[in-house]
N, CA and C of each residue as an Amber inpcrd file, in Angstrom:
protein
   339
   0.8300000  -1.1550000   0.0000000   0.0000000   0.0000000   0.0000000
   0.8880000   1.2360000   0.0000000   0.4740000   2.2590000  -0.6500000
   1.2620000   3.4720000  -0.7790000   0.7280000   4.5500000   0.1510000
   1.6200000   5.4290000   0.5480000   1.2290000   6.5160000   1.4430000
   0.5390000   7.6030000   0.6500000  -0.4740000   8.2320000   1.2620000
  -1.1620000   9.2950000   0.5070000  -0.2720000  10.5290000   0.3760000
  -0.4230000  11.1940000  -0.7180000   0.3300000  12.4140000  -0.9740000
  -0.4330000  13.5690000  -0.3150000   0.2740000  14.3710000   0.5010000
  -0.4400000  15.4860000   1.1490000  -0.8450000  16.5330000   0.1280000
  -1.9640000  17.1700000   0.4070000  -2.4510000  18.2140000  -0.4880000
  -1.6040000  19.4640000  -0.3250000  -1.4880000  20.2130000  -1.3580000
  -0.7390000  21.4680000  -1.3070000  -1.5490000  22.4850000  -0.5150000
  -0.8470000  23.3220000   0.2480000  -1.5090000  24.3510000   1.0450000
  -1.6640000  25.6060000   0.1930000  -2.8660000  25.8790000  -0.2020000
  -3.1500000  27.0500000  -1.0030000  -3.7910000  28.1070000  -0.1100000
  -3.4940000  29.3910000  -0.3610000  -4.1460000  30.4360000   0.4370000
  -5.6370000  30.4670000   0.1470000  -6.3940000  30.7850000   1.1850000
  -7.8540000  30.8360000   1.0090000  -8.3370000  32.2420000   0.7120000
  -7.4640000  33.2310000   0.8450000  -7.8570000  34.6100000   0.5370000
  -7.3660000  34.9680000  -0.8480000  -8.0580000  35.8570000  -1.5260000
  -7.5930000  36.2710000  -2.8460000  -6.2860000  37.0520000  -2.7380000
  -5.5040000  37.1500000  -3.7900000  -4.1920000  37.8030000  -3.7170000
  -4.2610000  39.2960000  -3.4010000  -5.3670000  39.9770000  -3.6710000
  -5.4280000  41.4170000  -3.4180000  -5.7830000  41.7700000  -1.9630000
  -6.0950000  40.7860000  -1.1530000  -6.4140000  41.0260000   0.2580000
  -5.1530000  40.7860000   1.0800000  -4.8910000  41.6980000   2.0140000
  -3.7250000  41.5030000   2.8920000  -4.0610000  40.4300000   3.9200000
  -3.1170000  39.5560000   4.1710000  -3.4120000  38.4900000   5.1320000
  -3.5580000  39.0670000   6.5510000  -4.3810000  38.4420000   7.3190000
  -4.6170000  38.8820000   8.7020000  -3.3670000  38.6220000   9.5460000
  -3.0070000  39.6190000  10.3530000  -1.8340000  39.4530000  11.2180000
  -2.2490000  38.7080000  12.4840000  -1.3820000  37.8650000  12.9650000
  -1.7390000  37.1480000  14.1950000  -1.7990000  38.1350000  15.3690000
  -2.6720000  37.9140000  16.3300000  -2.7890000  38.8510000  17.4540000
  -1.5140000  38.8460000  18.3000000  -1.2180000  40.0130000  18.8660000
  -0.0280000  40.1480000  19.7130000  -0.2580000  39.3850000  21.0200000
   0.7830000  38.7900000  21.5420000   0.6000000  38.0690000  22.8060000
   0.2850000  39.0520000  23.9370000  -0.6080000  38.6670000  24.8020000
  -0.9920000  39.5260000  25.9240000  -0.2350000  39.0950000  27.1720000
  -0.0220000  40.0550000  28.0460000   0.6840000  39.7700000  29.3000000
  -0.2420000  39.0240000  30.2470000   0.3390000  38.1420000  30.9960000
  -0.4430000  37.3840000  31.9690000  -0.8160000  38.2950000  33.1350000
  -2.0280000  38.1940000  33.6440000  -2.3980000  39.0500000  34.7830000
  -1.6840000  38.5950000  36.0530000  -1.4580000  39.5350000  36.9530000
  -0.8310000  39.2000000  38.2290000   0.6160000  39.6210000  38.2770000
   1.2770000  39.2830000  39.3650000   2.6850000  39.6920000  39.5200000
   3.6040000  38.9190000  38.5920000   4.7690000  39.5020000  38.3610000
   5.7450000  38.8530000  37.4850000   6.3840000  37.6490000  38.1670000
   6.3670000  37.6450000  39.4730000   6.9450000  36.5210000  40.2000000
   5.8230000  35.5930000  40.6270000   5.9500000  34.3160000  40.3990000
   4.8460000  33.4170000  40.7250000   4.6010000  33.2790000  42.2260000
   5.6080000  33.5710000  43.0390000   5.4360000  33.4020000  44.4710000
   4.9010000  34.6540000  45.1340000   4.8260000  35.7750000  44.4270000
   4.2160000  36.9770000  44.9510000   5.0990000  37.8140000  45.8520000
   6.3900000  37.5540000  45.9380000   7.2940000  38.3400000  46.7790000
   8.1600000  39.2240000  45.9090000   8.7320000  40.2340000  46.5230000
   9.6180000  41.1220000  45.8050000  10.9500000  40.4450000  45.5260000
  11.4960000  40.7230000  44.3780000  12.8290000  40.2270000  44.0620000
  13.8140000  41.3460000  44.3720000  14.2980000  41.3660000  45.5940000
  15.2460000  42.3830000  46.0300000  16.5570000  41.7090000  46.3660000
  17.6020000  42.5150000  46.4550000  18.9240000  41.9560000  46.6840000
  19.0690000  41.3820000  48.0850000  18.4920000  42.0670000  49.0760000
  18.5700000  41.6180000  50.4610000  17.1600000  41.4730000  51.0130000
  16.5130000  40.3360000  50.8370000  15.1100000  40.2050000  51.2710000
  14.9410000  40.2930000  52.7770000  15.9930000  40.0230000  53.5590000
  15.8340000  40.1350000  55.0140000  15.6450000  41.5780000  55.4490000
  16.1050000  42.5310000  54.6410000  15.8830000  43.9400000  54.9640000
  14.4370000  44.3400000  54.7180000  13.7590000  43.6820000  53.7940000
  12.3570000  43.9870000  53.5510000  11.4940000  43.5100000  54.7100000
  11.9250000  42.4650000  55.3990000  11.1520000  41.9740000  56.5430000
  11.1890000  42.9690000  57.6880000  12.2320000  43.7880000  57.7720000
  12.3430000  44.7700000  58.8440000  11.5310000  46.0240000  58.5620000
  11.0450000  46.1860000  57.3570000  10.3400000  47.4130000  57.0040000
   9.0180000  47.5600000  57.7510000   8.3730000  46.4720000  58.1020000
   7.0660000  46.5350000  58.7440000   7.1420000  46.5500000  60.2650000
   8.3240000  46.5060000  60.8360000   8.4470000  46.4710000  62.2910000
   8.1960000  47.8400000  62.9010000   7.6990000  47.8710000  64.1450000
   7.5550000  49.1580000  64.8150000   8.9200000  49.7090000  65.2070000
   8.9580000  51.0080000  65.4580000  10.2140000  51.6240000  65.8470000
  10.6030000  51.1760000  67.2480000  11.8970000  51.1200000  67.4720000
  12.4100000  50.7420000  68.7890000  12.1740000  51.8950000  69.7700000
  11.9630000  51.5860000  71.0470000  11.7860000  52.6540000  72.0310000
  13.0680000  53.4620000  72.2050000  12.9130000  54.6680000  72.6590000
  14.0450000  55.5720000  72.8350000  14.8930000  55.1380000  74.0290000
  16.1970000  55.3990000  73.9520000  17.0730000  55.0660000  75.0680000
  17.3340000  56.2780000  75.9480000  16.7490000  57.4490000  75.6060000
  16.9390000  58.6610000  76.4060000  16.4060000  58.5210000  77.8360000
  15.2600000  57.8760000  78.0790000  14.8210000  57.6950000  79.4700000
  15.7710000  56.8250000  80.2860000  16.4450000  55.8880000  79.6460000
  17.4300000  55.0670000  80.3670000  18.5610000  55.9620000  80.8640000
  19.0050000  56.8800000  80.0260000  20.0630000  57.8080000  80.4190000
  19.5740000  58.7060000  81.5540000  18.3570000  59.2200000  81.4240000
  17.8110000  60.1220000  82.4400000  17.6940000  59.4330000  83.7930000
  17.0510000  58.2580000  83.8370000  16.8380000  57.5760000  85.1170000
  18.1420000  57.0860000  85.7270000  19.0940000  56.6780000  84.9030000
  20.3810000  56.2260000  85.4240000  21.1520000  57.3980000  86.0120000
  21.1330000  58.5150000  85.3340000  21.8440000  59.6840000  85.8200000
  21.1900000  60.2480000  87.0800000  19.8800000  60.1730000  87.1440000
  19.1640000  60.7600000  88.2670000  19.2220000  59.8780000  89.5100000
  18.9270000  58.5850000  89.3880000  18.8370000  57.7160000  90.5620000
  19.6930000  56.4650000  90.4900000  19.9400000  55.9100000  89.3210000
  20.7510000  54.7010000  89.2010000  19.9170000  53.4490000  88.9930000
  19.2680000  52.9560000  90.0590000  18.5020000  51.7020000  89.9780000
  17.3050000  51.8200000  89.0360000  16.5360000  52.9130000  89.0380000
  15.4610000  53.0100000  88.0450000  15.9800000  52.9670000  86.6000000
  17.2230000  53.3640000  86.3850000  17.8110000  53.2360000  85.0530000
  17.9770000  51.7830000  84.6610000  18.2890000  50.9370000  85.6480000
  18.3910000  49.4940000  85.3880000  17.0280000  48.9240000  85.0120000
  15.9980000  49.3300000  85.7470000  14.6390000  48.8600000  85.4500000
  14.2130000  49.3450000  84.0640000  14.5130000  50.5900000  83.7580000
  14.1590000  51.1330000  82.4440000  14.8930000  50.4030000  81.3260000
  16.1680000  50.0770000  81.5510000  16.9360000  49.3440000  80.5300000
  16.3670000  47.9560000  80.3050000  15.9600000  47.2950000  81.3790000
  15.3810000  45.9470000  81.2460000  14.0640000  46.0110000  80.4820000
  13.2050000  46.9460000  80.8600000  11.8870000  47.0320000  80.2170000
  12.0050000  47.4410000  78.7560000  12.8080000  48.4410000  78.4680000
  12.9380000  48.9090000  77.0850000  13.6910000  47.9090000  76.2160000
  14.6500000  47.2180000  76.7790000  15.3350000  46.1680000  76.0260000
  14.3990000  45.0240000  75.6660000  13.5200000  44.6540000  76.6100000
  12.5300000  43.6110000  76.3260000  11.5300000  44.0380000  75.2700000
  11.0920000  45.2880000  75.3530000  10.1470000  45.7930000  74.3660000
  10.7880000  45.8580000  72.9730000  12.0430000  46.2620000  72.9200000
  12.7440000  46.2940000  71.6330000  12.9180000  44.8840000  71.0780000
  13.2290000  43.9320000  71.9460000  13.4070000  42.5410000  71.5010000
  12.0910000  41.9680000  70.9630000  10.9860000  42.2810000  71.6220000
   9.6810000  41.8150000  71.1320000   9.3300000  42.4510000  69.7910000
   9.8290000  43.6560000  69.5310000   9.5810000  44.3170000  68.2490000
  10.5410000  43.9040000  67.1600000  11.5080000  43.0410000  67.4820000
  12.4540000  42.5650000  66.4760000  13.7240000  43.3820000  66.3850000
  13.9970000  44.2040000  67.3860000  15.2040000  45.0260000  67.4020000
  16.1890000  44.4770000  68.4270000  17.3790000  45.0190000  68.4240000
  18.4180000  44.6180000  69.3770000  18.1890000  45.3190000  70.7080000
  18.5980000  44.6570000  71.7890000  18.4230000  45.2630000  73.1110000
  19.7210000  45.8460000  73.6600000  20.8340000  45.7010000  72.9760000
  22.1150000  46.1760000  73.5160000  22.2450000  47.6930000  73.6030000
  21.5590000  48.5320000  72.7850000  21.7430000  49.9760000  72.9660000
  21.3110000  50.4700000  74.3500000  20.3290000  49.8250000  74.9550000
  19.8480000  50.2450000  76.2700000  20.8740000  49.8840000  77.3500000
  21.5180000  48.7520000  77.1850000  22.5440000  48.3490000  78.1470000
  23.8100000  49.1810000  77.9750000  24.1220000  49.5520000  76.7510000
  25.2680000  50.4330000  76.5220000  25.0050000  51.8010000  77.1490000
  23.7820000  52.3240000  76.9710000  23.4340000  53.6220000  77.5650000
  23.5020000  53.5360000  79.0830000  22.9630000  52.4690000  79.6540000
  22.9810000  52.3150000  81.1140000  24.4200000  52.2200000  81.6280000
  25.2270000  51.3850000  81.0340000  26.6000000  51.1900000  81.4870000
  27.4650000  52.4300000  81.3110000  27.2910000  53.1040000  80.2060000
  28.0900000  54.3030000  79.9480000  27.7610000  55.4150000  80.9390000
  26.4860000  55.6530000  81.1700000  26.0830000  56.7210000  82.0810000
  26.4560000  56.3630000  83.5130000  26.2780000  55.1110000  83.9070000
  26.6350000  54.7000000  85.2600000  28.1440000  54.8300000  85.4810000
  28.9390000  54.4130000  84.5060000  30.3950000  54.5390000  84.6140000
  30.8150000  56.0070000  84.6840000  30.2200000  56.8340000  83.8430000
  30.5540000  58.2590000  83.8570000  30.1570000  58.8910000  85.1890000
  29.0200000  58.5050000  85.7400000  28.5820000  59.0610000  87.0250000
  29.5130000  58.6270000  88.1480000  29.9500000  57.3800000  88.1510000
  30.8790000  56.8970000  89.1780000  32.2190000  57.6170000  89.0570000
  32.7140000  57.8000000  87.8360000  33.9890000  58.4970000  87.6350000
  33.8830000  59.9390000  88.1160000  32.8040000  60.6220000  87.7980000
  32.6240000  62.0130000  88.2490000  32.5160000  62.0610000  89.7740000
  31.7840000  61.1240000  90.3630000  31.6280000  61.0940000  91.8130000
  32.9730000  60.8570000  92.5020000  33.7510000  59.9000000  92.0090000
  35.0510000  59.6240000  92.6220000  36.0300000  60.7810000  92.4260000
  35.9470000  61.4410000  91.2890000  36.8070000  62.5870000  91.0360000
  36.4870000  63.7360000  92.0030000  35.2170000  63.9670000  92.2240000
  34.8240000  65.0370000  93.1370000  35.1430000  64.7030000  94.5960000
  35.0490000  63.4330000  94.9650000  35.2790000  63.0250000  96.3460000
  36.7770000  63.0160000  96.7040000  37.6250000  62.7250000  95.7210000
  39.0610000  62.6690000  96.0200000  39.6990000  64.0470000  95.8970000
  38.9740000  64.9680000  95.4140000  39.4180000  66.3380000  95.4820000
  40.1590000  66.8230000  94.3310000
């Protein structure tokens, strides 16, 4: 048995009609990334954008300079609040230690004459 010969492909439009152009491809709706996240160089920095601001360390300086022990309580509370907000707690301890050390040095300097 012989294979059939395929028919020739003839245009169906007359020669004086311009052929229809195929439609342009359309963009897919939605984000360009299938997972829906931003493509940034450091994605861990984008996670910090939504965090609340850390509490101020100025009250730690004030209470430490004024009384001492309330500065310790303020450093503990503000450090905990900063940690719960996703920030570091060491600035409050640095403020407490620096002011306490400076106050002790000034006190000893004045007492020794």
